[in-house]
Structure formats: C-alpha cells, structure tokens
Coordinates of C-alpha atoms in Angstrom, one line a residue:
X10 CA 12.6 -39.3 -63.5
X11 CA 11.7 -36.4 -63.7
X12 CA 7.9 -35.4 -65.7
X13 CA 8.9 -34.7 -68.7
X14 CA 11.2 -37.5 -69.4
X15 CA 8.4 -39.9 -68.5
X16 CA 6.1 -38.1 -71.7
X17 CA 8.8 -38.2 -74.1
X18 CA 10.0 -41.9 -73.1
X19 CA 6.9 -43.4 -72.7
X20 CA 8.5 -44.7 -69.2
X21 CA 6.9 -44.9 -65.6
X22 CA 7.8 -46.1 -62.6
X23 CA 6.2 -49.7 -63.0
X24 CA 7.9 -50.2 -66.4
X25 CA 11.5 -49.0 -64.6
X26 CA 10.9 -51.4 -61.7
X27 CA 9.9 -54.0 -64.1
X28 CA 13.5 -53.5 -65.9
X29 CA 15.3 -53.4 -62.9
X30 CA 14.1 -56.5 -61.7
X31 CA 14.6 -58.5 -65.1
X32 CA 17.7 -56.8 -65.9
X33 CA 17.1 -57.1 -70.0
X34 CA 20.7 -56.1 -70.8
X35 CA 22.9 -56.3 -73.7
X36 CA 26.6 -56.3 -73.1
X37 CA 29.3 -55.9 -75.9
X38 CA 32.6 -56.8 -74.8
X39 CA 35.6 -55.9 -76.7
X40 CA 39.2 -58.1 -75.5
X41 CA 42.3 -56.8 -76.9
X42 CA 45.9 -56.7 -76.7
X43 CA 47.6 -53.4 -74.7
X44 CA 50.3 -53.3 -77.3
X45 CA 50.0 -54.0 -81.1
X46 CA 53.2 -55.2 -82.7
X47 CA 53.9 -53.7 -86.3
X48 CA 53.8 -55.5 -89.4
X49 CA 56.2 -55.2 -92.0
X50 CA 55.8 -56.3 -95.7
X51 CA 53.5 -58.6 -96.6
X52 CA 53.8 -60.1 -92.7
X53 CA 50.7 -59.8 -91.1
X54 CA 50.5 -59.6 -87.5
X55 CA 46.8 -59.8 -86.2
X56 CA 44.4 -61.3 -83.9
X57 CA 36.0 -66.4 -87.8
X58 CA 31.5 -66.6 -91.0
X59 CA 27.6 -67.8 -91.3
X60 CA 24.9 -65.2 -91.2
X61 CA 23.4 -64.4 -88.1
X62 CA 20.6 -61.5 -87.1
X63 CA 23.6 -59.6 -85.5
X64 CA 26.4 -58.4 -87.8
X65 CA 29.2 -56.1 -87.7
X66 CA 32.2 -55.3 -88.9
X67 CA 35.7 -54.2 -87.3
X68 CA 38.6 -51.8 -87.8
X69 CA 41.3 -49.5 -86.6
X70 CA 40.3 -46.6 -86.4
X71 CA 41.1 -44.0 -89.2
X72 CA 42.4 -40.9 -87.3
X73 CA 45.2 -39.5 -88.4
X74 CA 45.9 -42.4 -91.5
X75 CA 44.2 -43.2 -94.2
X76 CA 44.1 -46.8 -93.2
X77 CA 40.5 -47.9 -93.9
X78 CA 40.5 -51.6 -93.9
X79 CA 37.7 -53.6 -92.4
X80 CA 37.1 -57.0 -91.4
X81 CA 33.5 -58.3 -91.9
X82 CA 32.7 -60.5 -88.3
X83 CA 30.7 -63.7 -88.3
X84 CA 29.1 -64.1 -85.1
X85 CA 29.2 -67.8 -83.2
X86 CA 26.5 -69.1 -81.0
X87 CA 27.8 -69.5 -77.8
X88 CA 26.2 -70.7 -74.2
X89 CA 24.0 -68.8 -72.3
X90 CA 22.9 -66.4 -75.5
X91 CA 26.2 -65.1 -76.2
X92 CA 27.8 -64.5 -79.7
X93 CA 31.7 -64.7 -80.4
X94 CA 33.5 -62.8 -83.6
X95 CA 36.8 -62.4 -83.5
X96 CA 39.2 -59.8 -86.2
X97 CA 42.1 -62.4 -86.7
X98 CA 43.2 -60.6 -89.8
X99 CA 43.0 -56.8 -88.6
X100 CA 47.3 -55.9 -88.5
X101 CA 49.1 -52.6 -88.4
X102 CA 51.6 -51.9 -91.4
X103 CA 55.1 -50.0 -90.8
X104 CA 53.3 -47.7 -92.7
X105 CA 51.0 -46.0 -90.2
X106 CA 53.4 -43.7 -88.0
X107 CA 50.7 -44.2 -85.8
X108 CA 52.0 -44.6 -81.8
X109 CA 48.4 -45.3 -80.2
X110 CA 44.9 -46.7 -82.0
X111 CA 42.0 -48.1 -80.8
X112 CA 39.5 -50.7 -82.6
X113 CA 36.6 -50.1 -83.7
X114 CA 33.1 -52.1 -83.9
X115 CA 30.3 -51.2 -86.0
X116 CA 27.4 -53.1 -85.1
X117 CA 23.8 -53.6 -87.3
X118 CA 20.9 -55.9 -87.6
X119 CA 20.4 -57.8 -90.8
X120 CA 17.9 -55.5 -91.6
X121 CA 20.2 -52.7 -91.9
X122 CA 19.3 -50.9 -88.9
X123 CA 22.6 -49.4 -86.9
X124 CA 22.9 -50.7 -83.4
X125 CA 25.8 -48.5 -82.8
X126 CA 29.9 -48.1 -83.1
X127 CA 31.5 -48.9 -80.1
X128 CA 35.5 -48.5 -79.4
X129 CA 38.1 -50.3 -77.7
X130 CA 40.6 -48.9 -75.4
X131 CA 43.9 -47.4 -76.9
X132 CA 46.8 -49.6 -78.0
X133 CA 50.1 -48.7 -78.2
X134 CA 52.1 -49.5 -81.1
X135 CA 55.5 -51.4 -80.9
X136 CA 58.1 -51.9 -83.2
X137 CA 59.2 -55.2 -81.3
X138 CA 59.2 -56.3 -77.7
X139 CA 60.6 -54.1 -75.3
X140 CA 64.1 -55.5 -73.6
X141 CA 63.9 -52.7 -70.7
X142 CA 62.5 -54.5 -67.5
X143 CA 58.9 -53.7 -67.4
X144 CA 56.6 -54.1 -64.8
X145 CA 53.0 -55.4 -64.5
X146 CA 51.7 -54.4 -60.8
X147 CA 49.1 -56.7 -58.7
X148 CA 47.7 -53.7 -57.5
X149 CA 46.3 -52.4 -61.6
X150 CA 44.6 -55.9 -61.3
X151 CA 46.7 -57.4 -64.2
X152 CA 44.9 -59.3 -66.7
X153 CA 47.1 -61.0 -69.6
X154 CA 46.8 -63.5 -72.5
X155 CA 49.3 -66.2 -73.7
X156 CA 49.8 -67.9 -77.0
X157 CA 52.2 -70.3 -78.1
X158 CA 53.7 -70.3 -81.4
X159 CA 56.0 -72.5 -82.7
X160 CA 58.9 -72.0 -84.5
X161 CA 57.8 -68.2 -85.1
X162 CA 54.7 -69.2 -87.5
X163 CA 51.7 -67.4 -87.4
X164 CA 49.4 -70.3 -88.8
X165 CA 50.7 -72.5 -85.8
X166 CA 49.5 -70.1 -82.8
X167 CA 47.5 -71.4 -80.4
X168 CA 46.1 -69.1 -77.3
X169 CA 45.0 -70.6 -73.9
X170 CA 41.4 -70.1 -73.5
X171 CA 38.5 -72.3 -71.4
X172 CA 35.9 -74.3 -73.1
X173 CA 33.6 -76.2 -70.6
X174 CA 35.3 -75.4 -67.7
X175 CA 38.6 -76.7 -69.0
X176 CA 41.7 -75.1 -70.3
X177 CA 42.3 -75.6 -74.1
X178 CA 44.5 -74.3 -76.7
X179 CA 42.4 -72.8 -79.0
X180 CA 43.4 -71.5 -82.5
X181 CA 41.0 -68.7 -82.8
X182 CA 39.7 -68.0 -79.2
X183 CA 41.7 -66.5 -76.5
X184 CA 40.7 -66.0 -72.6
X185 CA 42.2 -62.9 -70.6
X186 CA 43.4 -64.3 -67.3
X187 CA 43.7 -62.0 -64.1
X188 CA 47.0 -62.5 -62.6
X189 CA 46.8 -62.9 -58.9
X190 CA 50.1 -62.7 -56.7
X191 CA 49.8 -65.4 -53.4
X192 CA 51.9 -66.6 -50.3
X193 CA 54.5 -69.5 -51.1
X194 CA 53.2 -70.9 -48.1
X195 CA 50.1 -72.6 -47.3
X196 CA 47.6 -71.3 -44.4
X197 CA 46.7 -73.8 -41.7
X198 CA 43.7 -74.8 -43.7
X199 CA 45.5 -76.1 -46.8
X200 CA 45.3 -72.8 -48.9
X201 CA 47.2 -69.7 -50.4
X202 CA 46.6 -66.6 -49.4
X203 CA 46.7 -63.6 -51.8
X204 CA 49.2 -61.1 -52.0
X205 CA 49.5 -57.2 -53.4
X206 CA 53.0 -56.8 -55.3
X207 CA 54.6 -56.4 -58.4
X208 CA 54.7 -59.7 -60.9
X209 CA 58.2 -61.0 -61.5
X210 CA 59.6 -64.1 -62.4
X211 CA 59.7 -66.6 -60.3
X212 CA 56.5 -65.5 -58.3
X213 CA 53.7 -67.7 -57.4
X214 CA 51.0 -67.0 -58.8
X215 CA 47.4 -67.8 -59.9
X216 CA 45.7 -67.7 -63.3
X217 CA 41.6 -66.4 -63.5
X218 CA 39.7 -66.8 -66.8
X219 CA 37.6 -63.0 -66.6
X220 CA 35.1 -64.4 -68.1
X221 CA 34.1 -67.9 -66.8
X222 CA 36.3 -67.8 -62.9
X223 CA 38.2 -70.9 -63.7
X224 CA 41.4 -70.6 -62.3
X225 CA 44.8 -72.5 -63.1
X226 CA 45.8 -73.9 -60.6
X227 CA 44.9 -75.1 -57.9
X228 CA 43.2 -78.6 -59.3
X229 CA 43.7 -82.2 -59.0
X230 CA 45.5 -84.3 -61.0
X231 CA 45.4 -87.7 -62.3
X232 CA 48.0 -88.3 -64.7
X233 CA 47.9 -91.3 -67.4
X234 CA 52.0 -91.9 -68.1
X235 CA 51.8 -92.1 -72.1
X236 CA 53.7 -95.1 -72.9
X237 CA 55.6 -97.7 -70.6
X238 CA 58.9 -97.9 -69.5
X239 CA 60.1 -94.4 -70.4
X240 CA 59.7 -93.2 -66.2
X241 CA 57.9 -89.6 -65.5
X242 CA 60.2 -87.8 -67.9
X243 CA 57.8 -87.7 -70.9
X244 CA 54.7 -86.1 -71.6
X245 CA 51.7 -87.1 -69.0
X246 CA 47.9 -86.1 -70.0
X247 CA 45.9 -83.7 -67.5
X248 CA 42.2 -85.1 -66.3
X249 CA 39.7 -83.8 -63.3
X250 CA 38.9 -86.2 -60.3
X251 CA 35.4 -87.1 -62.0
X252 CA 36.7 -88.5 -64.9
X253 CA 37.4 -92.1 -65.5
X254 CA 40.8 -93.1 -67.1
X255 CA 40.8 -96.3 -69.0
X256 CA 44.3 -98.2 -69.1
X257 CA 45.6 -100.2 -72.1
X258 CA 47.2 -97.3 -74.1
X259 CA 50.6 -99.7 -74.6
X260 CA 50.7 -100.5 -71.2
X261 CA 50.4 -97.2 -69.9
X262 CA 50.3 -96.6 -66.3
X263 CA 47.7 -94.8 -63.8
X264 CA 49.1 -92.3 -61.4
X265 CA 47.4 -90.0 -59.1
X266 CA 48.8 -86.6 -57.3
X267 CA 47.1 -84.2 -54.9
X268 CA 46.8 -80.3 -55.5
X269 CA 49.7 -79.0 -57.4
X270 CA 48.8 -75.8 -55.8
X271 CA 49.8 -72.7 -57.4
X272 CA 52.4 -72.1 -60.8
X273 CA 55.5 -70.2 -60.7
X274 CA 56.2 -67.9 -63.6
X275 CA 59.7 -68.6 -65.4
X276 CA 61.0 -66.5 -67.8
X277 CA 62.1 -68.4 -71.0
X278 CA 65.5 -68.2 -72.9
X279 CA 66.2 -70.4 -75.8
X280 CA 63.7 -73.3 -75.0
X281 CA 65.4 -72.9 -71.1
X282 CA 63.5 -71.9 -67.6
X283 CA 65.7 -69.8 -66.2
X284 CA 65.6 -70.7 -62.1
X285 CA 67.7 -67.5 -60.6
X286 CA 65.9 -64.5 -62.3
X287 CA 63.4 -62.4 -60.4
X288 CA 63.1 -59.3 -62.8
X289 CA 59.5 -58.0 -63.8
X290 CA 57.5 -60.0 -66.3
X291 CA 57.3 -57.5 -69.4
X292 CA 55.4 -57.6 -72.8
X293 CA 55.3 -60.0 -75.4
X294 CA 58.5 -61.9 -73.5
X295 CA 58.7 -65.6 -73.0
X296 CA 57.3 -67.4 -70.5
X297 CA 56.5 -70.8 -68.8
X298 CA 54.6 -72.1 -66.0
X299 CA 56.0 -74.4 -63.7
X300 CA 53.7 -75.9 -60.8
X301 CA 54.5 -75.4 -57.7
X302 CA 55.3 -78.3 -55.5
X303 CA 55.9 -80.5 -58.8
X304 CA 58.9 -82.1 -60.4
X305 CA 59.7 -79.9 -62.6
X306 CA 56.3 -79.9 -64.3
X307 CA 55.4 -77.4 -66.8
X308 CA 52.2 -76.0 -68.1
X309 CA 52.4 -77.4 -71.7
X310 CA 50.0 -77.5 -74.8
X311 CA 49.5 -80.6 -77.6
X312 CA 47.5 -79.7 -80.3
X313 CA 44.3 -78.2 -79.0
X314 CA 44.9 -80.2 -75.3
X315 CA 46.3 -78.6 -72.0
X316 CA 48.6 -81.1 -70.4
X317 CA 51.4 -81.1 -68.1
X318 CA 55.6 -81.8 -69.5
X319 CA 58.1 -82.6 -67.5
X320 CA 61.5 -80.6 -68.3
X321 CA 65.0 -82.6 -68.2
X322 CA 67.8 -80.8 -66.2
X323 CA 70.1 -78.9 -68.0
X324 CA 73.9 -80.8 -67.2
X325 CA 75.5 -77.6 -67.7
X326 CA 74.1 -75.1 -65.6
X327 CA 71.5 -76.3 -62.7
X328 CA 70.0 -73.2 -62.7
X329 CA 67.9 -74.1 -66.2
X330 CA 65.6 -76.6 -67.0
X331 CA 65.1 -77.5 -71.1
X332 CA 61.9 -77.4 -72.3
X333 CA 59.7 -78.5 -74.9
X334 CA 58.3 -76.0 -77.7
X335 CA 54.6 -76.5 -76.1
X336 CA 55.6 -74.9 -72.9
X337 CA 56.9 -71.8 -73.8
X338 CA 54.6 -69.1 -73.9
X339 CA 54.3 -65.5 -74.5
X340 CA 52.7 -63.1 -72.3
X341 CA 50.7 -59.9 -73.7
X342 CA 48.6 -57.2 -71.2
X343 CA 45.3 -57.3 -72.4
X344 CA 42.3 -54.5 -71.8
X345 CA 38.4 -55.0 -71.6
X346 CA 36.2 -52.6 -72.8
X347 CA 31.9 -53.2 -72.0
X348 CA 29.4 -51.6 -72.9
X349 CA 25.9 -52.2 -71.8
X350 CA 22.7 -51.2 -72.7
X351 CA 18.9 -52.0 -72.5
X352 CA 16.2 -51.4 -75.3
X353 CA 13.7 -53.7 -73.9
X354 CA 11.5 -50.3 -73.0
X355 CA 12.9 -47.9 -75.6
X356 CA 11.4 -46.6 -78.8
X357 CA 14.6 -47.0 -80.8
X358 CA 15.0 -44.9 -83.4
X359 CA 18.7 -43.9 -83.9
X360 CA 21.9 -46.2 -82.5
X361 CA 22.9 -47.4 -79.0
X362 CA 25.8 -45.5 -79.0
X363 CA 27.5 -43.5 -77.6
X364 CA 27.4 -45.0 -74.7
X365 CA 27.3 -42.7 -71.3
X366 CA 30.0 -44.2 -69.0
X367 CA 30.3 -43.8 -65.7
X368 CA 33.4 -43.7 -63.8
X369 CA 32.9 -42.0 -60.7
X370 CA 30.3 -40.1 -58.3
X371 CA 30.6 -37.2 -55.7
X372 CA 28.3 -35.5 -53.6
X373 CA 28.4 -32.0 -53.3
X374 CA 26.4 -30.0 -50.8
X375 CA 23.7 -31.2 -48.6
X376 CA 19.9 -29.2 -47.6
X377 CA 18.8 -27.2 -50.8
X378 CA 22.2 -27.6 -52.7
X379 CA 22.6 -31.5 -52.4
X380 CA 24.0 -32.6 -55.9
X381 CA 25.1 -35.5 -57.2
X382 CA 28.2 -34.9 -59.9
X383 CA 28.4 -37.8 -62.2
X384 CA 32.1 -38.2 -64.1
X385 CA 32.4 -40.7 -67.0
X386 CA 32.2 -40.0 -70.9
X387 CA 29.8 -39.5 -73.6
X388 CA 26.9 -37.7 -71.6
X389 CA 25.1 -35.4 -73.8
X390 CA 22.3 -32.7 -74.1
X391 CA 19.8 -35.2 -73.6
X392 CA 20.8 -35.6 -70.0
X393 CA 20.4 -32.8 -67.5
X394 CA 23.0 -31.0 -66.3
X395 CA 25.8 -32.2 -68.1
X396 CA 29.6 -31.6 -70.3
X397 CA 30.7 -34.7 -72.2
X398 CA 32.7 -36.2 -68.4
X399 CA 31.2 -34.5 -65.7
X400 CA 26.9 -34.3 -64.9
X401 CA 25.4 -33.1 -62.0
X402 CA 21.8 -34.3 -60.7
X403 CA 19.9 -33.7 -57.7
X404 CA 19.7 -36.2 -55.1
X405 CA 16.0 -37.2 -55.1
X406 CA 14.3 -37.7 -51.4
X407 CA 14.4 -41.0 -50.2
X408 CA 10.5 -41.3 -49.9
X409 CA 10.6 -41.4 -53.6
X410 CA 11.5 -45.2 -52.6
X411 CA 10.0 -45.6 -49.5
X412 CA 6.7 -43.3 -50.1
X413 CA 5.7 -44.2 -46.1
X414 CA 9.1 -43.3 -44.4
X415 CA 9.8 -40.0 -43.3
X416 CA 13.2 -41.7 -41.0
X417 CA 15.3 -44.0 -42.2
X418 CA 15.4 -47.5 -40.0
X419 CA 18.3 -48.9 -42.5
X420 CA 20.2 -48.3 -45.3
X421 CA 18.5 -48.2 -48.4
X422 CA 21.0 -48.8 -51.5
X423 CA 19.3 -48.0 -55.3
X424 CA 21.1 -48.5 -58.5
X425 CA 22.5 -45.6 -60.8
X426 CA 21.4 -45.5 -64.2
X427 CA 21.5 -43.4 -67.3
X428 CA 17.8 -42.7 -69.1
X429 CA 18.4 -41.7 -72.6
X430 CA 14.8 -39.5 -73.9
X431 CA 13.9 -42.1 -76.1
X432 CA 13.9 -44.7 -73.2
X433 CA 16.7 -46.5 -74.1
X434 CA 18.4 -47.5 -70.4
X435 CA 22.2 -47.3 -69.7
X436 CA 22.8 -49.2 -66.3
X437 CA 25.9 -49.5 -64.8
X438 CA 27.9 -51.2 -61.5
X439 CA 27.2 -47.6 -59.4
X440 CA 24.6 -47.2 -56.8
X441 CA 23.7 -45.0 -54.2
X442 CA 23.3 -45.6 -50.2
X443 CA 21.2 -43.4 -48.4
X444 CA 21.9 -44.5 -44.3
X445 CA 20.0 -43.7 -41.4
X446 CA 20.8 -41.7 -38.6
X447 CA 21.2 -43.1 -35.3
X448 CA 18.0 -41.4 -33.8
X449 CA 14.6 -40.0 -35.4
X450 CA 14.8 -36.7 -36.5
X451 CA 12.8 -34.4 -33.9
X452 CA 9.2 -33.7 -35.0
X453 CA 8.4 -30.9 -37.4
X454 CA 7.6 -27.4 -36.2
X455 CA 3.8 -26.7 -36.8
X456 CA 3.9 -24.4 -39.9
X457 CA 0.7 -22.5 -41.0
X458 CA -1.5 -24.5 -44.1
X459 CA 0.0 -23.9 -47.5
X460 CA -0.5 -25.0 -51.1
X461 CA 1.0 -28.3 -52.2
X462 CA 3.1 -26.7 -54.8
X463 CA 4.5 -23.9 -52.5
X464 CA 7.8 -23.1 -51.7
X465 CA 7.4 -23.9 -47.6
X466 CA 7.0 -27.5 -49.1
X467 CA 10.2 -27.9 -51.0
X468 CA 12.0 -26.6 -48.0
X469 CA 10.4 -29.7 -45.5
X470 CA 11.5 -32.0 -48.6
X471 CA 15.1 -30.5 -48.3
X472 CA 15.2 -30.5 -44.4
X473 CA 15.0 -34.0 -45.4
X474 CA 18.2 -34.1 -47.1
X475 CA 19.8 -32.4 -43.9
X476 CA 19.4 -35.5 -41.7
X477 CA 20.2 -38.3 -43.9
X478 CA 23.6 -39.0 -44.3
X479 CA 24.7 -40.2 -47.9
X480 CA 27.5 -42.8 -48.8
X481 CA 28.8 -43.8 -51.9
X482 CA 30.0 -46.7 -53.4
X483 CA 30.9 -48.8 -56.3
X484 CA 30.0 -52.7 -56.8
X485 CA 31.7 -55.5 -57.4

C-alpha cells in the first residue's frame, strides 16, 4: 500500500496482517436458476419472514421493462453464522419481451444504512423446455438443481437440498449439486475414478452439495422393508451405518447392503426410465436416478424424506422401468454468484458495492516495467491504474515481505486483494508467487554513496525484479 492510501484509510501494515490472519469476511451468495421459464396469466412461476439486523429485498432487474416488483426477504439463522432468504414469489410474465435478466439484491441494516446492491448472473428466459438435445459438459464444472413436482402443482414442489449432512426434500430450500462424470468400473481399491466428458443419460455419475461436500452416492445403506410380506418391491427407508433401526413396524424386516456406489442418470417419459437412450441431459427435462449396482433402485422422495423405490419392470417393453411420482425429477443448470467483502478495518460511509472482481492476472514486463494487469469488473477511480475490467499495478519487491532477504531461498506466495480508500477490503481466491532462482544473484557492483531517495536506488530495487522469476496462479 502505497503512502497515501495508508492516510486516507487509516490502514497500516499491522492492521492488514491482522486481517489477513482472521480473515473477517462477509460473503453474499446468490443461487439461481440458468434459465427462467415464463409465466402466463395469473400462473406464477418462481423460486420465506421475522425481523433480523440484516434485511433486504429482491428483484429483477428493471432494464429495459417497467417491471418493478419486489419481494421483501426474511433472513433465517442458519449454522455457523449464516443467514438464508429465499424470493419464492419473484416470476417473469409473458409480458416482459425480455430474452436475458439478472436478479437483484438490495441489502440494508435495520437502521437504514445501505450495505450495498449486488446482482446475480444473467438468466435466460424460456418460453418452455427446449426439445433440441442439449448438452451440459463435465469440463464447465456442471452444477444443477432438481425438484419434484407432482402432478404439475406448484404448491407440491419439493427441491433436494442437505440439512445435517443428509439429503432432504425441502419445500423452500434448494442445494446446487456439481455433477461429476466417473468410470463404470471400480479401481483396485474399491473406488470410481473421475472422468472429463459430456453428461448424457445413462452415465454414471456423482452428485456434490456446493455448499456443504456431501455427495450422493457413494453411502451405505441399511434398509427397513416397510411392511411384511410384500418382498423388495415396495418403498424401503434410507439410514447411515450409525444409526440404530428399531423393528416392530408390522413386522417389518431389517436388511443391510454395502455401497451402492454411484447413480445412473435416466431420462424420464411418462412416469418410465427409459434404459436405451444416451442423448445429452438438457434443461428442465425429466429425470431419475437409479443406483448403480442396485435392483432397480431409484433415488425417490416422501414427503420431506430421501429414500430409495424400487421400479416394477415394464411387461411390454424391457427397456423401461415404471416409476413412482417421487422419483421423477427435473433437472435445471444453476449459477453462483459471491461476493465478498471485509469492513472489520474500514470507516464505512457509503455501500459495499460495487464489488471489484477479479477474474484474471498477467504480468507484463520485468526490470523497471514489471506490471501486474488485473482483469475483473467494477474497479474504479479509487484504485490506481485502472478501466472498469482491466488495472495495472506494480509488482512490489519481495523484501516488502521478507524485509531481511535480498535472494529468495523458496517460494514466497501472498494473497491478492482489493483496498478500497476508505479501508473497506475486497479479498479474493488470487495470489501471487514470487520463486527463487536456482543460485544467488552475483554480488552488487560497488556504486559511489547516494541519497536514500535517489534514482541509483530505485534502479538496485528493480535489478531486483530482474532475477526473480514470477508465477501466477489461482486457488482452489
């Protein structure tokens, strides 16, 4: 930082590496759909309240329509300091000609002060599901949502989400999955491999929760057979190893499996898995999710419960298994959008936002020229060097973090972050590596006495820059 950010901040170097030890960080993170299905007449298609310090409200935004409507948000305690709102109202009429929108989220205190208005990716407006054969690629990192509706109501949807560390169907909460393409085969060791390719029905693959990791499947089954006599073609109930089942339930019956291993994706016609097809998975089609290994056993919901159904065979054509209405589900692309932010050492007088992002670093040049170009959004006058996606900065000497070293002996890797002149600290998942050479720079010429602030100074700090070699990278 550079002298006269630290007088107008307030900040200095203790209070920076105070921050950057803590990590004080707020995080707003916006889930939402890729596509948003149009509603027509008084049909609502959309995605619950108690006062809280934190309030907001959300919207589409209003360019290009006159579309104002809001949805007032009432924020949830959740584990681990988190707060949960959710716009379940918020639909798109036929009216809006609109082809793309994004969301908006205006964020304030109770006391009226603004915390800022922060956006969601765009979404692309449908008029109904797509029949062309789409494709969602491994490669893009897929992540996707599924709800279950049944018989086309609205009130009766139910999305799979994790509570606990178990999957639930959940009325108002919904959990973006990343879909994760592995080998049909095991490796020596019992386990799947993972796999790069594009998602298509009957591939095996694995769900991940975003959020929390859980992952569906692999786990390990006990089943309790719900009522006696009726064989392992009804509905069974889905518990961990560490729970105890009790017995009794009109004569029910224990039974324990081993890993179920991965789930195949089916594509869904008419309440039927269809066996033989192998297109791409597309938007807002029907799907189910049979596990690998199994009987024909299907991912199913009952009420707010996760359990396992086991389809009959169809008589008339062997490639389709009938379902049940709880294991059909539909599949939807779904975006994240975070933001993060730290006012723990800011004097906050206007909002948060906007929000500098950063989405990727170059170095330019090297010796007197070595530059750092910054690309992202949202930088502004306050910072540097800068146009609203692109910044440059120069790359400060690495004794600034090792005051005694004049040669490196190992890397040395510093996180990037965005100062705004009131203090108010951006950070994000960049850093920067500076890496030693493999032998000590030869000793310096002996130069005649000069002043500390003269220019034979700043070009030993550069000849610096010459022999360090810089790498770049971006963190998991």
């Amino acid at each position: 930082m550079d002298h006269s950010l630290v007088q107008q901040s307030g900040l200095s170097r203790d209070s920076v590496s105070q921050y950057l030890q803590l990590r004080p960080d707020q995080s707003v993170l916006i889930l939402h759909a890729k596509v948003a299905q149009k509603s027509y007449g008084n049909e609502k298609r959309g995605l619950g309240d108690s006062g809280c310090r934190v309030c907001g409200y959300m919207a589409l935004d209003n360019t290009g329509s006159a579309q104002v409507d809001t949805f007032k948000l009432t924020f949830e305690d959740q584990p681990g300091s988190k707060k949960f709102a959710c716009a379940k109202a918020l639909y798109i009429s036929d009216a809006d000609k609109r082809k793309h929108f994004r969301l908006v989220l205006k964020l304030f205190f109770s006391n009226g002060q603004e915390i800022g208005s922060f956006y969601s990716k765009l979404i692309k407006v449908i008029s109904k599901p797509s029949q062309k054969k789409q494709s969602m690629k491994n490669a893009d990192r897929s992540k996707v949502s599924l709800f279950n509706r049944l018989r086309s109501q609205t009130v009766s949807t139910r999305y799979l989400a994790v509570e606990g560390g178990a999957f639930v169907a959940s009325a108002r909460q919904w959990a973006a999955f990343t879909v994760t393409l592995v080998d049909e085969q095991q490796t020596e060791q019992g386990e799947y491999s993972l796999r790069e390719g594009y998602i298509c029905y009957g591939c095996v693959l694995q769900l991940v929760c975003t959020v929390t990791g859980v992952a569906l499947p692999p786990m390990w089954l006990y089943i309790l057979m719900v009522g006696a006599g009726h064989g392992l073609g009804h509905v069974f109930s889905v518990y961990t190893r560490r729970r105890e089942l009790g017995c009794g339930l009109g004569g029910g019956e224990r039974v324990s499996v081993g890993p179920c291993g991965p789930a195949v994706i089916r594509k869904v016609n008419k309440q039927h898995a269809i066996l033989d097809v192998d297109e791409p998975v597309s938007q807002l089609h029907k799907c189910a999710f049979q596990f690998k290994d199994s009987d024909k056993m299907y991912l199913c919901l009952s009420n707010e419960k996760i359990i396992q159904y086991q389809a009959d065979a169809c008589q008339k054509d062997p490639g389709r298994e009938l379902l049940n209405d709880g294991s059909c589900w539909t599949i939807i692309g779904t975006e994240t959008m975070e933001y993060t932010f730290s006012e723990s050492l800011a004097s906050l007088q206007t909002a948060v936002t906007p929000i500098p992002i950063i989405s990727a670093l170059e170095l330019n040049g090297g010796g007197h020229v070595a530059m750092l170009e910054i690309h992202g959004e949202n930088f502004g006058p306050h910072l540097r060097v800068w146009s609203p996606k692109s910044m440059l900065c120069v790359v400060p000497d690495v004794s600034v973090f090792s005051r005694e070293w004049r040669w490196l002996r190992r890397p040395i890797t510093v996180p990037l972050s965005l100062v705004r002149a009131d203090g108010l600290i951006y950070s994000s998942t960049f850093s920067f590596t500076y890496t030693p050479e493999h032998t000590p720079p030869p000793p310096p010429a002996a130069s005649p006495e000069c002043p500390a602030d003269s220019d034979s100074l700043i070009d030993s700090i550069h000849q610096e820059f010459t022999r360090t070699n810089f790498h770049l990278f971006m963190q998991s």
